[in-house]
Amino acid sequence: MAVSVDEAVSAGPVRDHTPPARRRGGRGRSVLEVALLAVLAVVMLFPVLWMIQTSIKENRDVYAIPAKFFDFQVTMDHFKDVFVASGGGRSALSVSFLNSVVVAGASTVLATVLGVPAAWAYSRFAVKAKKDQLFFILSTRFMPPVVVVIPIFLMYRQVGLIDTKLGLILIYAAYNLPFTIWMMKGFVDEVPAEYEDAAMLDGYTRLQAFRRFTLPLLVPGIAATAVFALIFSWNEFVFAIFLTSSDDVRTAPPAIAGLIGGTTVDWGLVAAASVVFALPVLVFAYLVRKHLVAGVTLGAVRR
Amino acid sequence: MSAPLPLATDHPGQVAPAAPPAPGRSRRLSDRGLAAAFISPALLLLLAMSVFPLLWALYLSFTDYSATRGGPAHFVGFGNYTAILASAQVHQRALTTLIYVVGAVGLQTVLGFTIAYLISRRTHGRGLLTTLFLVPMMLSPVVVGLFWRFMLDAQFGVINSMLGSLGLGQVEWLTRQRTALISLIVVDTWQWTPFIMLIALAGLTAVPKYLYEAASIDRASEWFRFRTITLPLVWPLLLIAVLFRAIEAFRLFDLVYILTNGGPGVSTETLSFHVYKVAFLGFNTGTASAYGILMVLVVIVLTQLYLRYLNKLKED
């Protein structure tokens, strides 16, 4: 940094006359920056707003040319169609939402139950080739799903896990485990090991010290990690579409994607289903916003 | 740590006789045992669901096995590999993937960093702005793909409708060879710009204020400050984000599947999508496995690069 300061000093006198002009320019630039930011925000959010709007539009307004931005008929029919089948009773979509809840929930629980103790062990003990093990674990998460799914498909066909929720739960747990371990290791590292040492001096075993003293302190971290795992499983599509086919097993992403299979597409229904599908994710993401950087980099980058 | 330990170990003996049996022998053993007991279930799941399938794929890649035809697999040596590496079709997919990865990740980096820089210069409403910008990233690729497909529709899509009211011509976004690939890049950029923005913002807010203050005392120009303070300090973190996105973009499948289904023709078929076609539509499981293993090799190289930078960042 010393070098840059020197350079800055030598650059100083030359621009002696500029400050007043720059200040005025600064305000103009500030306005420009806010305007640019506003434009970018509109561009980024427009598709989301358009999706929400489409989900509450009457069908003829959905397909209106030119597109109607404000003067359209509001209806909740699309949302009703998401949950209720045309002949009454439960729609296939609502069943798929339920499947998604089960699969995402169970796989998250499994990944957490396996991942948290492993993260604790990696954080506390001198494990052989620890760094290599951790990097190996993370690298399994980067394998292209399309490639992994080929042998998984054959494997599942052998053992009868094709088109079952258990099959999906297992693959999603394996998919979330690297993330859970990395993310949780960061949280465990933040809890001083001295707590456990002190507890052990009081006569607790290592395991008891972990359960009674460290684990309660990890609960917020576990919750944040589980929420991310939940979001990843909830949004996952590739394994779901290749490993399941029947309506009573299929999760929501392939079910929603299936809506555009026919010759005519009911875009109002697609929009409503997408809104219902995305809403919990946005709520959950908002809850863990403090940990977003760590979460989206699979626990690798922490601030 | 070592000095108080002997003092303390006889402590529980006197005061807490109710405590569980003497640690002594069992503690060291249980530490190692505990580590193994806690780590091995996780590793077993990963071995069963990630490593074993890849090894199986590796085996299949040397055979002519087909998932539908069944029957025994015949050993064909490196036949599948040479066939893939020599195939003009594969070369074309590799080029498409390259254009897509470079285009999308490049655009995301420039846009994401710009947004992060603009946000970091604001004092008010930072939290709200960041939250709003992050929405696209949290959506499922299925939702994103479907919705953009609707918006880019040539007849009643809102994008063409807006172009129309601006007096511009209609564009067949998803049904023309060149525009389809551009659309794919645009949609991916829309979804993942927030990712780069989020990481860049974390880097930007971590730059110590006193550096800027020192620079402004020295009347360093804005550009000079950006070039000598901001960029060098944010760059390592930004590189991590870019590499991460590059790996993800290289593996991309779902967005292609939903948005264009590889078409028109094969203009938006990425390598991932091509593997899927060979495996699940052509049922050449052996060839597809070899194809997949080659992709895995590329991913491993990229991942190694990523992990190395990550390691460097952590050590600093």
PDB file of N, CA, C and O in Angstrom, chain A residues 157-222:
ATOM      1  N   ARG A 157     -32.330 -48.934 -10.563  1.00  0.00           N
ATOM      2  CA  ARG A 157     -33.128 -49.941 -11.253  1.00  0.00           C
ATOM      3  C   ARG A 157     -32.834 -51.324 -10.678  1.00  0.00           C
ATOM      4  O   ARG A 157     -33.709 -52.150 -10.519  1.00  0.00           O
ATOM      5  N   GLN A 158     -31.563 -51.544 -10.340  1.00  0.00           N
ATOM      6  CA  GLN A 158     -31.172 -52.821  -9.740  1.00  0.00           C
ATOM      7  C   GLN A 158     -31.843 -53.064  -8.396  1.00  0.00           C
ATOM      8  O   GLN A 158     -32.314 -54.156  -8.112  1.00  0.00           O
ATOM      9  N   VAL A 159     -31.847 -52.025  -7.544  1.00  0.00           N
ATOM     10  CA  VAL A 159     -32.319 -52.210  -6.176  1.00  0.00           C
ATOM     11  C   VAL A 159     -33.758 -51.752  -5.973  1.00  0.00           C
ATOM     12  O   VAL A 159     -34.250 -51.721  -4.846  1.00  0.00           O
ATOM     13  N   GLY A 160     -34.435 -51.392  -7.070  1.00  0.00           N
ATOM     14  CA  GLY A 160     -35.849 -51.044  -6.963  1.00  0.00           C
ATOM     15  C   GLY A 160     -36.124 -49.692  -6.338  1.00  0.00           C
ATOM     16  O   GLY A 160     -37.166 -49.475  -5.722  1.00  0.00           O
ATOM     17  N   LEU A 161     -35.190 -48.759  -6.492  1.00  0.00           N
ATOM     18  CA  LEU A 161     -35.433 -47.425  -5.940  1.00  0.00           C
ATOM     19  C   LEU A 161     -35.902 -46.430  -7.001  1.00  0.00           C
ATOM     20  O   LEU A 161     -36.177 -45.274  -6.698  1.00  0.00           O
ATOM     21  N   ILE A 162     -35.986 -46.918  -8.255  1.00  0.00           N
ATOM     22  CA  ILE A 162     -36.486 -46.028  -9.304  1.00  0.00           C
ATOM     23  C   ILE A 162     -37.927 -45.650  -8.990  1.00  0.00           C
ATOM     24  O   ILE A 162     -38.724 -46.489  -8.554  1.00  0.00           O
ATOM     25  N   ASP A 163     -38.225 -44.358  -9.197  1.00  0.00           N
ATOM     26  CA  ASP A 163     -39.584 -43.878  -8.993  1.00  0.00           C
ATOM     27  C   ASP A 163     -40.071 -44.100  -7.550  1.00  0.00           C
ATOM     28  O   ASP A 163     -41.207 -44.487  -7.327  1.00  0.00           O
ATOM     29  N   THR A 164     -39.174 -43.884  -6.584  1.00  0.00           N
ATOM     30  CA  THR A 164     -39.613 -43.903  -5.196  1.00  0.00           C
ATOM     31  C   THR A 164     -39.125 -42.631  -4.516  1.00  0.00           C
ATOM     32  O   THR A 164     -38.132 -42.039  -4.934  1.00  0.00           O
ATOM     33  N   LYS A 165     -39.865 -42.246  -3.477  1.00  0.00           N
ATOM     34  CA  LYS A 165     -39.434 -41.051  -2.742  1.00  0.00           C
ATOM     35  C   LYS A 165     -38.120 -41.329  -2.012  1.00  0.00           C
ATOM     36  O   LYS A 165     -37.274 -40.448  -1.905  1.00  0.00           O
ATOM     37  N   LEU A 166     -37.957 -42.564  -1.518  1.00  0.00           N
ATOM     38  CA  LEU A 166     -36.740 -42.907  -0.779  1.00  0.00           C
ATOM     39  C   LEU A 166     -35.504 -42.684  -1.650  1.00  0.00           C
ATOM     40  O   LEU A 166     -34.491 -42.141  -1.195  1.00  0.00           O
ATOM     41  N   GLY A 167     -35.599 -43.077  -2.921  1.00  0.00           N
ATOM     42  CA  GLY A 167     -34.486 -42.886  -3.841  1.00  0.00           C
ATOM     43  C   GLY A 167     -34.103 -41.421  -3.956  1.00  0.00           C
ATOM     44  O   GLY A 167     -32.930 -41.063  -3.886  1.00  0.00           O
ATOM     45  N   LEU A 168     -35.117 -40.579  -4.134  1.00  0.00           N
ATOM     46  CA  LEU A 168     -34.859 -39.140  -4.233  1.00  0.00           C
ATOM     47  C   LEU A 168     -34.266 -38.604  -2.942  1.00  0.00           C
ATOM     48  O   LEU A 168     -33.326 -37.803  -2.948  1.00  0.00           O
ATOM     49  N   ILE A 169     -34.827 -39.050  -1.805  1.00  0.00           N
ATOM     50  CA  ILE A 169     -34.353 -38.569  -0.505  1.00  0.00           C
ATOM     51  C   ILE A 169     -32.876 -38.895  -0.336  1.00  0.00           C
ATOM     52  O   ILE A 169     -32.080 -38.046   0.074  1.00  0.00           O
ATOM     53  N   LEU A 170     -32.486 -40.126  -0.699  1.00  0.00           N
ATOM     54  CA  LEU A 170     -31.087 -40.527  -0.550  1.00  0.00           C
ATOM     55  C   LEU A 170     -30.155 -39.685  -1.420  1.00  0.00           C
ATOM     56  O   LEU A 170     -29.126 -39.197  -0.954  1.00  0.00           O
ATOM     57  N   ILE A 171     -30.536 -39.497  -2.689  1.00  0.00           N
ATOM     58  CA  ILE A 171     -29.633 -38.755  -3.577  1.00  0.00           C
ATOM     59  C   ILE A 171     -29.571 -37.288  -3.152  1.00  0.00           C
ATOM     60  O   ILE A 171     -28.518 -36.653  -3.204  1.00  0.00           O
ATOM     61  N   TYR A 172     -30.683 -36.731  -2.695  1.00  0.00           N
ATOM     62  CA  TYR A 172     -30.665 -35.334  -2.246  1.00  0.00           C
ATOM     63  C   TYR A 172     -29.855 -35.182  -0.969  1.00  0.00           C
ATOM     64  O   TYR A 172     -29.176 -34.171  -0.778  1.00  0.00           O
ATOM     65  N   ALA A 173     -29.920 -36.177  -0.094  1.00  0.00           N
ATOM     66  CA  ALA A 173     -29.128 -36.113   1.138  1.00  0.00           C
ATOM     67  C   ALA A 173     -27.640 -36.121   0.781  1.00  0.00           C
ATOM     68  O   ALA A 173     -26.855 -35.322   1.307  1.00  0.00           O
ATOM     69  N   ALA A 174     -27.268 -37.003  -0.164  1.00  0.00           N
ATOM     70  CA  ALA A 174     -25.867 -37.056  -0.579  1.00  0.00           C
ATOM     71  C   ALA A 174     -25.450 -35.753  -1.256  1.00  0.00           C
ATOM     72  O   ALA A 174     -24.310 -35.315  -1.147  1.00  0.00           O
ATOM     73  N   TYR A 175     -26.397 -35.132  -1.943  1.00  0.00           N
ATOM     74  CA  TYR A 175     -26.145 -33.901  -2.673  1.00  0.00           C
ATOM     75  C   TYR A 175     -25.968 -32.725  -1.702  1.00  0.00           C
ATOM     76  O   TYR A 175     -25.188 -31.816  -1.928  1.00  0.00           O
ATOM     77  N   ASN A 176     -26.679 -32.779  -0.572  1.00  0.00           N
ATOM     78  CA  ASN A 176     -26.603 -31.688   0.401  1.00  0.00           C
ATOM     79  C   ASN A 176     -25.551 -31.913   1.473  1.00  0.00           C
ATOM     80  O   ASN A 176     -25.204 -30.991   2.194  1.00  0.00           O
ATOM     81  N   LEU A 177     -25.058 -33.138   1.582  1.00  0.00           N
ATOM     82  CA  LEU A 177     -24.121 -33.447   2.658  1.00  0.00           C
ATOM     83  C   LEU A 177     -22.825 -32.626   2.582  1.00  0.00           C
ATOM     84  O   LEU A 177     -22.396 -32.075   3.607  1.00  0.00           O
ATOM     85  N   PRO A 178     -22.175 -32.526   1.414  1.00  0.00           N
ATOM     86  CA  PRO A 178     -20.953 -31.715   1.356  1.00  0.00           C
ATOM     87  C   PRO A 178     -21.198 -30.291   1.837  1.00  0.00           C
ATOM     88  O   PRO A 178     -20.415 -29.735   2.603  1.00  0.00           O
ATOM     89  N   PHE A 179     -22.306 -29.734   1.365  1.00  0.00           N
ATOM     90  CA  PHE A 179     -22.646 -28.383   1.789  1.00  0.00           C
ATOM     91  C   PHE A 179     -22.837 -28.309   3.300  1.00  0.00           C
ATOM     92  O   PHE A 179     -22.299 -27.430   3.973  1.00  0.00           O
ATOM     93  N   THR A 180     -23.594 -29.254   3.863  1.00  0.00           N
ATOM     94  CA  THR A 180     -23.866 -29.243   5.303  1.00  0.00           C
ATOM     95  C   THR A 180     -22.564 -29.328   6.100  1.00  0.00           C
ATOM     96  O   THR A 180     -22.365 -28.577   7.063  1.00  0.00           O
ATOM     97  N   ILE A 181     -21.663 -30.229   5.680  1.00  0.00           N
ATOM     98  CA  ILE A 181     -20.415 -30.385   6.421  1.00  0.00           C
ATOM     99  C   ILE A 181     -19.589 -29.100   6.374  1.00  0.00           C
ATOM    100  O   ILE A 181     -19.113 -28.604   7.393  1.00  0.00           O
ATOM    101  N   TRP A 182     -19.457 -28.522   5.180  1.00  0.00           N
ATOM    102  CA  TRP A 182     -18.635 -27.310   5.057  1.00  0.00           C
ATOM    103  C   TRP A 182     -19.243 -26.143   5.821  1.00  0.00           C
ATOM    104  O   TRP A 182     -18.558 -25.410   6.516  1.00  0.00           O
ATOM    105  N   MET A 183     -20.521 -25.982   5.662  1.00  0.00           N
ATOM    106  CA  MET A 183     -21.201 -24.864   6.323  1.00  0.00           C
ATOM    107  C   MET A 183     -21.123 -25.030   7.835  1.00  0.00           C
ATOM    108  O   MET A 183     -20.804 -24.098   8.563  1.00  0.00           O
ATOM    109  N   MET A 184     -21.409 -26.247   8.310  1.00  0.00           N
ATOM    110  CA  MET A 184     -21.435 -26.479   9.754  1.00  0.00           C
ATOM    111  C   MET A 184     -20.037 -26.413  10.355  1.00  0.00           C
ATOM    112  O   MET A 184     -19.864 -25.981  11.487  1.00  0.00           O
ATOM    113  N   LYS A 185     -19.030 -26.827   9.593  1.00  0.00           N
ATOM    114  CA  LYS A 185     -17.672 -26.761  10.132  1.00  0.00           C
ATOM    115  C   LYS A 185     -17.331 -25.311  10.478  1.00  0.00           C
ATOM    116  O   LYS A 185     -16.725 -25.032  11.509  1.00  0.00           O
ATOM    117  N   GLY A 186     -17.774 -24.407   9.638  1.00  0.00           N
ATOM    118  CA  GLY A 186     -17.553 -22.991   9.925  1.00  0.00           C
ATOM    119  C   GLY A 186     -18.201 -22.580  11.240  1.00  0.00           C
ATOM    120  O   GLY A 186     -17.606 -21.873  12.054  1.00  0.00           O
ATOM    121  N   PHE A 187     -19.424 -23.050  11.450  1.00  0.00           N
ATOM    122  CA  PHE A 187     -20.129 -22.689  12.688  1.00  0.00           C
ATOM    123  C   PHE A 187     -19.458 -23.336  13.905  1.00  0.00           C
ATOM    124  O   PHE A 187     -19.341 -22.713  14.951  1.00  0.00           O
ATOM    125  N   VAL A 188     -19.029 -24.609  13.768  1.00  0.00           N
ATOM    126  CA  VAL A 188     -18.387 -25.289  14.901  1.00  0.00           C
ATOM    127  C   VAL A 188     -17.069 -24.591  15.239  1.00  0.00           C
ATOM    128  O   VAL A 188     -16.742 -24.408  16.405  1.00  0.00           O
ATOM    129  N   ASP A 189     -16.334 -24.189  14.191  1.00  0.00           N
ATOM    130  CA  ASP A 189     -15.055 -23.508  14.428  1.00  0.00           C
ATOM    131  C   ASP A 189     -15.232 -22.260  15.285  1.00  0.00           C
ATOM    132  O   ASP A 189     -14.327 -21.851  16.007  1.00  0.00           O
ATOM    133  N   GLU A 190     -16.416 -21.642  15.164  1.00  0.00           N
ATOM    134  CA  GLU A 190     -16.655 -20.403  15.918  1.00  0.00           C
ATOM    135  C   GLU A 190     -16.914 -20.666  17.399  1.00  0.00           C
ATOM    136  O   GLU A 190     -16.818 -19.750  18.215  1.00  0.00           O
ATOM    137  N   VAL A 191     -17.290 -21.895  17.759  1.00  0.00           N
ATOM    138  CA  VAL A 191     -17.514 -22.222  19.172  1.00  0.00           C
ATOM    139  C   VAL A 191     -16.174 -22.677  19.765  1.00  0.00           C
ATOM    140  O   VAL A 191     -15.598 -23.648  19.288  1.00  0.00           O
ATOM    141  N   PRO A 192     -15.683 -21.980  20.802  1.00  0.00           N
ATOM    142  CA  PRO A 192     -14.373 -22.337  21.343  1.00  0.00           C
ATOM    143  C   PRO A 192     -14.337 -23.782  21.852  1.00  0.00           C
ATOM    144  O   PRO A 192     -15.248 -24.227  22.553  1.00  0.00           O
ATOM    145  N   ALA A 193     -13.277 -24.492  21.475  1.00  0.00           N
ATOM    146  CA  ALA A 193     -13.129 -25.880  21.927  1.00  0.00           C
ATOM    147  C   ALA A 193     -12.936 -25.939  23.439  1.00  0.00           C
ATOM    148  O   ALA A 193     -13.166 -26.990  24.060  1.00  0.00           O
ATOM    149  N   GLU A 194     -12.555 -24.815  24.037  1.00  0.00           N
ATOM    150  CA  GLU A 194     -12.301 -24.782  25.479  1.00  0.00           C
ATOM    151  C   GLU A 194     -13.560 -25.122  26.284  1.00  0.00           C
ATOM    152  O   GLU A 194     -13.463 -25.647  27.391  1.00  0.00           O
ATOM    153  N   TYR A 195     -14.729 -24.800  25.733  1.00  0.00           N
ATOM    154  CA  TYR A 195     -15.976 -25.140  26.442  1.00  0.00           C
ATOM    155  C   TYR A 195     -16.017 -26.635  26.721  1.00  0.00           C
ATOM    156  O   TYR A 195     -16.358 -27.083  27.802  1.00  0.00           O
ATOM    157  N   GLU A 196     -15.686 -27.399  25.647  1.00  0.00           N
ATOM    158  CA  GLU A 196     -15.734 -28.854  25.795  1.00  0.00           C
ATOM    159  C   GLU A 196     -14.635 -29.339  26.728  1.00  0.00           C
ATOM    160  O   GLU A 196     -14.853 -30.214  27.558  1.00  0.00           O
ATOM    161  N   ASP A 197     -13.445 -28.740  26.599  1.00  0.00           N
ATOM    162  CA  ASP A 197     -12.344 -29.125  27.485  1.00  0.00           C
ATOM    163  C   ASP A 197     -12.755 -28.908  28.934  1.00  0.00           C
ATOM    164  O   ASP A 197     -12.538 -29.769  29.800  1.00  0.00           O
ATOM    165  N   ALA A 198     -13.348 -27.758  29.204  1.00  0.00           N
ATOM    166  CA  ALA A 198     -13.762 -27.440  30.571  1.00  0.00           C
ATOM    167  C   ALA A 198     -14.787 -28.452  31.070  1.00  0.00           C
ATOM    168  O   ALA A 198     -14.700 -28.954  32.192  1.00  0.00           O
ATOM    169  N   ALA A 199     -15.746 -28.777  30.197  1.00  0.00           N
ATOM    170  CA  ALA A 199     -16.782 -29.732  30.592  1.00  0.00           C
ATOM    171  C   ALA A 199     -16.163 -31.102  30.875  1.00  0.00           C
ATOM    172  O   ALA A 199     -16.582 -31.813  31.794  1.00  0.00           O
ATOM    173  N   MET A 200     -15.158 -31.453  30.073  1.00  0.00           N
ATOM    174  CA  MET A 200     -14.541 -32.756  30.269  1.00  0.00           C
ATOM    175  C   MET A 200     -13.737 -32.804  31.563  1.00  0.00           C
ATOM    176  O   MET A 200     -13.635 -33.844  32.204  1.00  0.00           O
ATOM    177  N   LEU A 201     -13.188 -31.636  31.936  1.00  0.00           N
ATOM    178  CA  LEU A 201     -12.492 -31.585  33.220  1.00  0.00           C
ATOM    179  C   LEU A 201     -13.473 -31.789  34.362  1.00  0.00           C
ATOM    180  O   LEU A 201     -13.132 -32.283  35.424  1.00  0.00           O
ATOM    181  N   ASP A 202     -14.705 -31.400  34.114  1.00  0.00           N
ATOM    182  CA  ASP A 202     -15.730 -31.607  35.141  1.00  0.00           C
ATOM    183  C   ASP A 202     -16.238 -33.041  35.137  1.00  0.00           C
ATOM    184  O   ASP A 202     -17.174 -33.360  35.865  1.00  0.00           O
ATOM    185  N   GLY A 203     -15.717 -33.870  34.293  1.00  0.00           N
ATOM    186  CA  GLY A 203     -16.063 -35.278  34.335  1.00  0.00           C
ATOM    187  C   GLY A 203     -17.000 -35.740  33.244  1.00  0.00           C
ATOM    188  O   GLY A 203     -17.344 -36.913  33.175  1.00  0.00           O
ATOM    189  N   TYR A 204     -17.415 -34.829  32.369  1.00  0.00           N
ATOM    190  CA  TYR A 204     -18.253 -35.288  31.259  1.00  0.00           C
ATOM    191  C   TYR A 204     -17.386 -35.981  30.220  1.00  0.00           C
ATOM    192  O   TYR A 204     -16.202 -35.655  30.080  1.00  0.00           O
ATOM    193  N   THR A 205     -17.962 -36.918  29.514  1.00  0.00           N
ATOM    194  CA  THR A 205     -17.217 -37.503  28.402  1.00  0.00           C
ATOM    195  C   THR A 205     -17.267 -36.517  27.246  1.00  0.00           C
ATOM    196  O   THR A 205     -18.041 -35.561  27.247  1.00  0.00           O
ATOM    197  N   ARG A 206     -16.434 -36.767  26.238  1.00  0.00           N
ATOM    198  CA  ARG A 206     -16.384 -35.919  25.056  1.00  0.00           C
ATOM    199  C   ARG A 206     -17.776 -35.803  24.412  1.00  0.00           C
ATOM    200  O   ARG A 206     -18.244 -34.708  24.071  1.00  0.00           O
ATOM    201  N   LEU A 207     -18.437 -36.946  24.295  1.00  0.00           N
ATOM    202  CA  LEU A 207     -19.744 -36.970  23.659  1.00  0.00           C
ATOM    203  C   LEU A 207     -20.751 -36.138  24.432  1.00  0.00           C
ATOM    204  O   LEU A 207     -21.524 -35.355  23.868  1.00  0.00           O
ATOM    205  N   GLN A 208     -20.721 -36.296  25.769  1.00  0.00           N
ATOM    206  CA  GLN A 208     -21.655 -35.513  26.594  1.00  0.00           C
ATOM    207  C   GLN A 208     -21.344 -34.025  26.486  1.00  0.00           C
ATOM    208  O   GLN A 208     -22.256 -33.200  26.430  1.00  0.00           O
ATOM    209  N   ALA A 209     -20.044 -33.711  26.477  1.00  0.00           N
ATOM    210  CA  ALA A 209     -19.655 -32.304  26.365  1.00  0.00           C
ATOM    211  C   ALA A 209     -20.192 -31.719  25.069  1.00  0.00           C
ATOM    212  O   ALA A 209     -20.691 -30.593  25.033  1.00  0.00           O
ATOM    213  N   PHE A 210     -20.108 -32.510  23.983  1.00  0.00           N
ATOM    214  CA  PHE A 210     -20.635 -32.054  22.702  1.00  0.00           C
ATOM    215  C   PHE A 210     -22.148 -31.842  22.780  1.00  0.00           C
ATOM    216  O   PHE A 210     -22.670 -30.796  22.398  1.00  0.00           O
ATOM    217  N   ARG A 211     -22.841 -32.847  23.354  1.00  0.00           N
ATOM    218  CA  ARG A 211     -24.302 -32.782  23.366  1.00  0.00           C
ATOM    219  C   ARG A 211     -24.832 -31.693  24.270  1.00  0.00           C
ATOM    220  O   ARG A 211     -25.795 -31.011  23.946  1.00  0.00           O
ATOM    221  N   ARG A 212     -24.200 -31.514  25.448  1.00  0.00           N
ATOM    222  CA  ARG A 212     -24.755 -30.577  26.420  1.00  0.00           C
ATOM    223  C   ARG A 212     -24.273 -29.154  26.247  1.00  0.00           C
ATOM    224  O   ARG A 212     -24.960 -28.215  26.631  1.00  0.00           O
ATOM    225  N   PHE A 213     -23.070 -28.977  25.733  1.00  0.00           N
ATOM    226  CA  PHE A 213     -22.525 -27.622  25.714  1.00  0.00           C
ATOM    227  C   PHE A 213     -22.365 -27.054  24.311  1.00  0.00           C
ATOM    228  O   PHE A 213     -22.730 -25.912  24.054  1.00  0.00           O
ATOM    229  N   THR A 214     -21.828 -27.830  23.382  1.00  0.00           N
ATOM    230  CA  THR A 214     -21.596 -27.290  22.034  1.00  0.00           C
ATOM    231  C   THR A 214     -22.880 -27.286  21.212  1.00  0.00           C
ATOM    232  O   THR A 214     -23.215 -26.282  20.582  1.00  0.00           O
ATOM    233  N   LEU A 215     -23.584 -28.398  21.237  1.00  0.00           N
ATOM    234  CA  LEU A 215     -24.766 -28.530  20.380  1.00  0.00           C
ATOM    235  C   LEU A 215     -25.783 -27.396  20.568  1.00  0.00           C
ATOM    236  O   LEU A 215     -26.249 -26.820  19.574  1.00  0.00           O
ATOM    237  N   PRO A 216     -26.121 -27.032  21.826  1.00  0.00           N
ATOM    238  CA  PRO A 216     -27.074 -25.931  21.985  1.00  0.00           C
ATOM    239  C   PRO A 216     -26.590 -24.632  21.354  1.00  0.00           C
ATOM    240  O   PRO A 216     -27.396 -23.868  20.812  1.00  0.00           O
ATOM    241  N   LEU A 217     -25.283 -24.409  21.367  1.00  0.00           N
ATOM    242  CA  LEU A 217     -24.752 -23.182  20.767  1.00  0.00           C
ATOM    243  C   LEU A 217     -24.790 -23.241  19.248  1.00  0.00           C
ATOM    244  O   LEU A 217     -24.725 -22.226  18.572  1.00  0.00           O
ATOM    245  N   LEU A 218     -24.884 -24.457  18.714  1.00  0.00           N
ATOM    246  CA  LEU A 218     -24.881 -24.613  17.256  1.00  0.00           C
ATOM    247  C   LEU A 218     -26.268 -24.507  16.636  1.00  0.00           C
ATOM    248  O   LEU A 218     -26.387 -24.434  15.413  1.00  0.00           O
ATOM    249  N   VAL A 219     -27.302 -24.497  17.478  1.00  0.00           N
ATOM    250  CA  VAL A 219     -28.667 -24.567  16.945  1.00  0.00           C
ATOM    251  C   VAL A 219     -28.961 -23.506  15.877  1.00  0.00           C
ATOM    252  O   VAL A 219     -29.485 -23.853  14.808  1.00  0.00           O
ATOM    253  N   PRO A 220     -28.613 -22.222  16.083  1.00  0.00           N
ATOM    254  CA  PRO A 220     -28.893 -21.249  15.016  1.00  0.00           C
ATOM    255  C   PRO A 220     -28.174 -21.601  13.718  1.00  0.00           C
ATOM    256  O   PRO A 220     -28.756 -21.487  12.631  1.00  0.00           O
ATOM    257  N   GLY A 221     -26.936 -22.071  13.820  1.00  0.00           N
ATOM    258  CA  GLY A 221     -26.186 -22.458  12.633  1.00  0.00           C
ATOM    259  C   GLY A 221     -26.814 -23.650  11.941  1.00  0.00           C
ATOM    260  O   GLY A 221     -26.909 -23.697  10.715  1.00  0.00           O
ATOM    261  N   ILE A 222     -27.245 -24.617  12.731  1.00  0.00           N
ATOM    262  CA  ILE A 222     -27.902 -25.796  12.169  1.00  0.00           C
ATOM    263  C   ILE A 222     -29.166 -25.386  11.426  1.00  0.00           C
ATOM    264  O   ILE A 222     -29.442 -25.852  10.317  1.00  0.00           O
TER     265      ILE A 222
END
